Coordinates of C-alpha atoms and ligand atoms in Angstrom, one line a residue:
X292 CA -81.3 76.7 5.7
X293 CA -82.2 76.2 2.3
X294 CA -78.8 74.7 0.6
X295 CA -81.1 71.6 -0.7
X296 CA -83.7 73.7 -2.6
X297 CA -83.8 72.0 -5.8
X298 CA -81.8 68.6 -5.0
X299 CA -83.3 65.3 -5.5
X300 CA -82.6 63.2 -2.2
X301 CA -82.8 59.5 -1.6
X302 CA -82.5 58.4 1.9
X303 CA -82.4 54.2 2.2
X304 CA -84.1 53.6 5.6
X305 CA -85.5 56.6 6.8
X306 CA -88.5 55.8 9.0
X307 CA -87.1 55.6 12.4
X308 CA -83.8 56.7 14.4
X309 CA -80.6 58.2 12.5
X310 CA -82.7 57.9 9.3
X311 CA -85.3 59.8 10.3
X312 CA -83.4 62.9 11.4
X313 CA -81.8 62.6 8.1
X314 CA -85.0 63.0 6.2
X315 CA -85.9 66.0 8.4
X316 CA -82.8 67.7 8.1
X317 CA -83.0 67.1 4.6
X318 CA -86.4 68.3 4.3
X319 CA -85.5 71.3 6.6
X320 CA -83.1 72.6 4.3
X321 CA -85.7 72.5 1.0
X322 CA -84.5 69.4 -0.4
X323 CA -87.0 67.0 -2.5
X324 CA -86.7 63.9 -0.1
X325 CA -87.7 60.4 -0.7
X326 CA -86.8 57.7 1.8
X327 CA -87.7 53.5 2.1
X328 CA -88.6 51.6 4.9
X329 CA -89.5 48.0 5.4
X330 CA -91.5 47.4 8.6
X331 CA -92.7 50.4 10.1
X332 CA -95.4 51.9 7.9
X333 CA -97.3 53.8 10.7
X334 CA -94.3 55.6 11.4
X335 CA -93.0 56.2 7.7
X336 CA -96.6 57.9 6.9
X337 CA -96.2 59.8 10.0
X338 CA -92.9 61.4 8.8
X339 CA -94.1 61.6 5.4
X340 CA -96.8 63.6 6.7
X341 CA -94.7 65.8 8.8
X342 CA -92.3 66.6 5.8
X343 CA -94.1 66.1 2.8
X344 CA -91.3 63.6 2.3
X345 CA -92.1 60.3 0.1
X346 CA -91.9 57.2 2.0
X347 CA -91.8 54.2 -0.2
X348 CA -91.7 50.3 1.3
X349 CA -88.7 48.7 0.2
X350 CA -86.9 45.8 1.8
X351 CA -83.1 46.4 1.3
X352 CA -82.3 42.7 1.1
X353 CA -84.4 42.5 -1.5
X354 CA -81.6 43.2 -4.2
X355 CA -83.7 43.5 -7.0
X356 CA -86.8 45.6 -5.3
X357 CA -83.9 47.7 -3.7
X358 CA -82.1 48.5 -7.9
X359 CA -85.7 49.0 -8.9
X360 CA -86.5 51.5 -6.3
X361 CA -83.0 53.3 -6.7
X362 CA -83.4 53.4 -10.6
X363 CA -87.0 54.8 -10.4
X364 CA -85.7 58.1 -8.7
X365 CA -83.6 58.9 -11.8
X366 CA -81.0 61.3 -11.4
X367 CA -80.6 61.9 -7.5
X368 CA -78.4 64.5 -6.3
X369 CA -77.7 63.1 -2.8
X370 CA -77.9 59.2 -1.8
X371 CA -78.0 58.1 1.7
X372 CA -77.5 54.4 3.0
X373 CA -78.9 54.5 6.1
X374 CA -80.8 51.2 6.8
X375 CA -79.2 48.8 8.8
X376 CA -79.5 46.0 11.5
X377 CA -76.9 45.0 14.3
X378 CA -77.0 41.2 15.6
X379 CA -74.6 41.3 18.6
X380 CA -74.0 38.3 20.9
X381 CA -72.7 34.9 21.4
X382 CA -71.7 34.3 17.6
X383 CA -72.1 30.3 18.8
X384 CA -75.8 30.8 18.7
X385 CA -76.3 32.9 16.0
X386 CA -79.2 31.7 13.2
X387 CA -76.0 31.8 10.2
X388 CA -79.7 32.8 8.2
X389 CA -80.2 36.1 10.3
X390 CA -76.2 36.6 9.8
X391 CA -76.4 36.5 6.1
X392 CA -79.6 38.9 6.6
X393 CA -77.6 41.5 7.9
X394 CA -74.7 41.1 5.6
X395 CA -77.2 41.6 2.9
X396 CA -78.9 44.9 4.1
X397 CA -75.5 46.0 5.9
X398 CA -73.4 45.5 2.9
X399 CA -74.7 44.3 -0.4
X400 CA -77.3 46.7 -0.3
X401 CA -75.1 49.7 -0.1
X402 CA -73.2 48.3 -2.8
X403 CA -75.8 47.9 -5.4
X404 CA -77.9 50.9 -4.3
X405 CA -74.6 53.2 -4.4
X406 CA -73.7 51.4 -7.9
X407 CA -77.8 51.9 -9.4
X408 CA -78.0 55.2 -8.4
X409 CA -74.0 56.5 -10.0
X410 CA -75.8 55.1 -13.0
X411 CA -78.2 58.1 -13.1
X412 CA -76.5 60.6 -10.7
X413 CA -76.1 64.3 -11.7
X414 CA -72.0 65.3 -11.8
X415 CA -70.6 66.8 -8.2
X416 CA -73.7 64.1 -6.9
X417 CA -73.1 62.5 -3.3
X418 CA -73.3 58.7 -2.2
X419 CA -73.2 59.1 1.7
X420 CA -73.4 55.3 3.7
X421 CA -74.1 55.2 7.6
X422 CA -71.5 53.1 8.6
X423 CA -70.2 52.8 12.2
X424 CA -67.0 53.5 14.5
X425 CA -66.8 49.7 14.6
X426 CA -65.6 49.5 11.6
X427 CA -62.5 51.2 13.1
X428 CA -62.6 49.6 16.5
X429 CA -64.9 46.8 18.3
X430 CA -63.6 46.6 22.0
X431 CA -66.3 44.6 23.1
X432 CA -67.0 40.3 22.5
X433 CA -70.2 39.7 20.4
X434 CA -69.9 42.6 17.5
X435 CA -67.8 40.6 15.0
X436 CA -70.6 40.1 12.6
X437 CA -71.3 43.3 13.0
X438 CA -68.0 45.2 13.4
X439 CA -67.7 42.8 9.5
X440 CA -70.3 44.7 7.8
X441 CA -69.3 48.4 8.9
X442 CA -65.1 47.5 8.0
X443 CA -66.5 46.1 4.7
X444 CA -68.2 49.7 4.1
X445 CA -65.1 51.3 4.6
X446 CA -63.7 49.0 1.5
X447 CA -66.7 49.8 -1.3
X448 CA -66.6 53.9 0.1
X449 CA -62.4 53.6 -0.7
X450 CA -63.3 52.0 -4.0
X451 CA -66.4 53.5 -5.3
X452 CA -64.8 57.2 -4.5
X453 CA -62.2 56.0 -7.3
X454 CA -64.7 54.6 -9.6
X455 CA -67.0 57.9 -9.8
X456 CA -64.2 60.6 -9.0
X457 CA -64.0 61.5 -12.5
X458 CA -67.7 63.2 -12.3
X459 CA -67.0 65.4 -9.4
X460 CA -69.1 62.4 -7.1
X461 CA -67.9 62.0 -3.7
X462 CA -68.8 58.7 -1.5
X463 CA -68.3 58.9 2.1
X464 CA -68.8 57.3 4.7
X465 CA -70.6 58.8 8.7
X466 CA -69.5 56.2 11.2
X467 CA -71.4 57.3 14.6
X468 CA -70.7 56.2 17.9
X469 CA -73.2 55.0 20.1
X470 CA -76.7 57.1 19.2
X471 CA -80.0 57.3 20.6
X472 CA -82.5 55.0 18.8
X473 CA -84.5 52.2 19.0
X474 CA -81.6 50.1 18.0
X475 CA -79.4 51.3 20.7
X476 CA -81.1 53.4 23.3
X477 CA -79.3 56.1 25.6
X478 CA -81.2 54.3 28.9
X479 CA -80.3 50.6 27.1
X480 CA -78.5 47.8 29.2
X481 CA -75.2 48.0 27.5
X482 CA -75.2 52.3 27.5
X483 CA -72.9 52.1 30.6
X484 CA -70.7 49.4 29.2
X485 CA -70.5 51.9 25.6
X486 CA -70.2 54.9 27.4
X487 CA -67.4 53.3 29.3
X488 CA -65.2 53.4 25.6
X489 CA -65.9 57.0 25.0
X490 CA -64.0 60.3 25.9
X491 CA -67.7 62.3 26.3
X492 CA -69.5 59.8 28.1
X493 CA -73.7 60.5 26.9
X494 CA -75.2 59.3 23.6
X495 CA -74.6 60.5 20.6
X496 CA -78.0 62.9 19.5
X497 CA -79.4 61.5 15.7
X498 CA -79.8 64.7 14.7
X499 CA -75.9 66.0 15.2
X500 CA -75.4 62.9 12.7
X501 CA -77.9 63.9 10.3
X502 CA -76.0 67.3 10.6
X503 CA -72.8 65.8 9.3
X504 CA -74.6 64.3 6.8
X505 CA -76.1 67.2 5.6
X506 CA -72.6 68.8 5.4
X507 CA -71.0 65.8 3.7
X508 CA -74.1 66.1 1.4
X509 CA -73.7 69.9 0.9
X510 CA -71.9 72.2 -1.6
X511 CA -68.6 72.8 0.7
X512 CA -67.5 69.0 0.6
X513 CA -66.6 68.9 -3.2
X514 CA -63.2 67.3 -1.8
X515 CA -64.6 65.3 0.7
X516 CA -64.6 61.5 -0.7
X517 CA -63.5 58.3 -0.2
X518 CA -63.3 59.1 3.8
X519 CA -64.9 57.9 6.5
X520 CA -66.5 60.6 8.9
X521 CA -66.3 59.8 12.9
X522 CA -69.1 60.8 14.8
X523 CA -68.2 58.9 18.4
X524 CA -67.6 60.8 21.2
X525 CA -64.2 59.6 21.3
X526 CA -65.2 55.9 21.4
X527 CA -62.6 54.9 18.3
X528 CA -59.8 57.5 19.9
Ligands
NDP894 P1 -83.0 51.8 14.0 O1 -83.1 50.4 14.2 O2 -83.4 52.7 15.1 O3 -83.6 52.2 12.6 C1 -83.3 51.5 11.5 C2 -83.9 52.2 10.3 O4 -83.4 51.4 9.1 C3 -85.4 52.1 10.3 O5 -85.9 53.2 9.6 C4 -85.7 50.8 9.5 O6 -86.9 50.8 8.8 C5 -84.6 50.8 8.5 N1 -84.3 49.5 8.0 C6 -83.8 48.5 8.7 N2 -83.8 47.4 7.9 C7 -84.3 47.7 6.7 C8 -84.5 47.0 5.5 N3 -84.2 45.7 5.4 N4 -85.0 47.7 4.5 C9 -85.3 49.0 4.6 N5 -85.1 49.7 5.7 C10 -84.6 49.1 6.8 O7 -81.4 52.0 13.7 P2 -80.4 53.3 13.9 O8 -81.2 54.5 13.5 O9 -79.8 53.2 15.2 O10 -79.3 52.9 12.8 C11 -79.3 53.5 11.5 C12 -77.9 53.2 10.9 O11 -76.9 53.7 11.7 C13 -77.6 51.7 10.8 O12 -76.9 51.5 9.6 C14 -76.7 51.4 12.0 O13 -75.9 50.3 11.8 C15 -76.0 52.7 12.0 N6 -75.3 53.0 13.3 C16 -76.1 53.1 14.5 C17 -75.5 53.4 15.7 C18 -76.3 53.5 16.9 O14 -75.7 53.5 18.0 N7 -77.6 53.7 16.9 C19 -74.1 53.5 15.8 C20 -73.4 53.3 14.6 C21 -74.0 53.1 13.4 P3 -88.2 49.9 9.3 O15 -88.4 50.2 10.8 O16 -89.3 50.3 8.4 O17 -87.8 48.5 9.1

């Protein structure tokens, strides 16, 4: 497993959850790894220790940190978008400030962290967003805010694919089902209600999406791009 020996690797959010199995996967396989985080230090040093990736603190809504910390990787080979935050719920009684929040790590982020880092990318180089199967399908009251940010991925990944075709870059987007994490655990209140959606009815595993990552990422997916990848279990079928 050593198709990333030599590739500079940027993974946005990559101290807990989906991220984190990206990172080690990545790392796994030989690649040079850097990933952010915003909150969780203890646990960002802990995987930097594990993988002798680089964990650097960087706040995706803050546009201007985020560019800065994009930029100062130079020429990356593979980008992942990875951070994110769900708000689900009774949109009446949503804070409209912790709504914009998430629009702005869900959404903007991706967009100006895929657009700094095409700036420096090596040709054949791979932009690669975590998006989510409800940006296909939300069957469920309290996930428009949500289901908003993930459909509005699937816009920039149709867009941006155009945009840096030309240089043999591919940008993609993983949409996973319901996975194991903090965020949405397999023993959570609303795992019954999920798992109710799906055709295999269990949680997905983060490391079977940082798998498909690592093959969107890797050197048989030249012609792989502008397409969403489904990870679900069936739950968008
Ligand atoms: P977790 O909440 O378990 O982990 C989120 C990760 O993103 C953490 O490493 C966190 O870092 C980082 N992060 C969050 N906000 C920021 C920010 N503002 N700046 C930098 N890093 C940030 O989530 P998951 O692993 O479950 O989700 C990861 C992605 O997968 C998200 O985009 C999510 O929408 C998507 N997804 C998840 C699904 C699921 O069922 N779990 C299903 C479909 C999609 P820190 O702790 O340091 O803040």
């Amino acid at each position: 497993m050593g198709e990333f020996i030599g590739r500079k690797i940027l993974v946005l959010g990559g101290s807990r959850g989906i991220g984190k199995a990206i990172v080690r996967r990545f790392a796994k396989a030989g690649g040079t790894v850097a990933f952010t985080y915003a909150g969780s230090k203890d646990a960002a040093e802990a995987l930097a220790a594990e993988t002798g990736a680089e964990a650097i603190q960087t706040d995706s809504a803050n546009r201007d940190a985020l560019i800065a910390t994009v930029a100062d990787r130079g020429a990356l080979d593979v980008l992942v978008v990875n951070a994110g935050t769900a708000i689900l719920g009774d949109p009446l009684t949503f804070d409209p400030d912790a709504v914009d929040r998430m629009i702005d790590i869900n959404v903007r982020a991706p967009y100006h962290a895929a657009v700094e880092a095409a700036r420096r990318m090596n040709d054949g180089g791979r932009i690669i967003v975590i998006g989510s199967v409800n940006g296909d399908r939300m069957p469920f009251a309290g996930g428009a805010a949500y289901a908003l940010t993930k459909s509005a991925v699937q816009g920039m990944v149709r867009g941006l694919a155009r945009d840096f075709g030309a240089r043999g870059i591919t940008v993609n987007a993983i949409q996973p089902g319901p996975t194991h994490s903090d965020m949405n655990p397999a023993d959570g209140p609303m795992a019954p209600a999920m798992h109710s959606f799906m055709a295999i009815k269990r949680h997905i595993d983060a490391d079977e999406v940082a798998e498909l990552t690592a093959y969107v990422a890797g050197p048989h997916a030249a012609m792989i791009t502008g397409s969403f990848q489904t990870i679900d279990g069936g739950f968008g079928a």
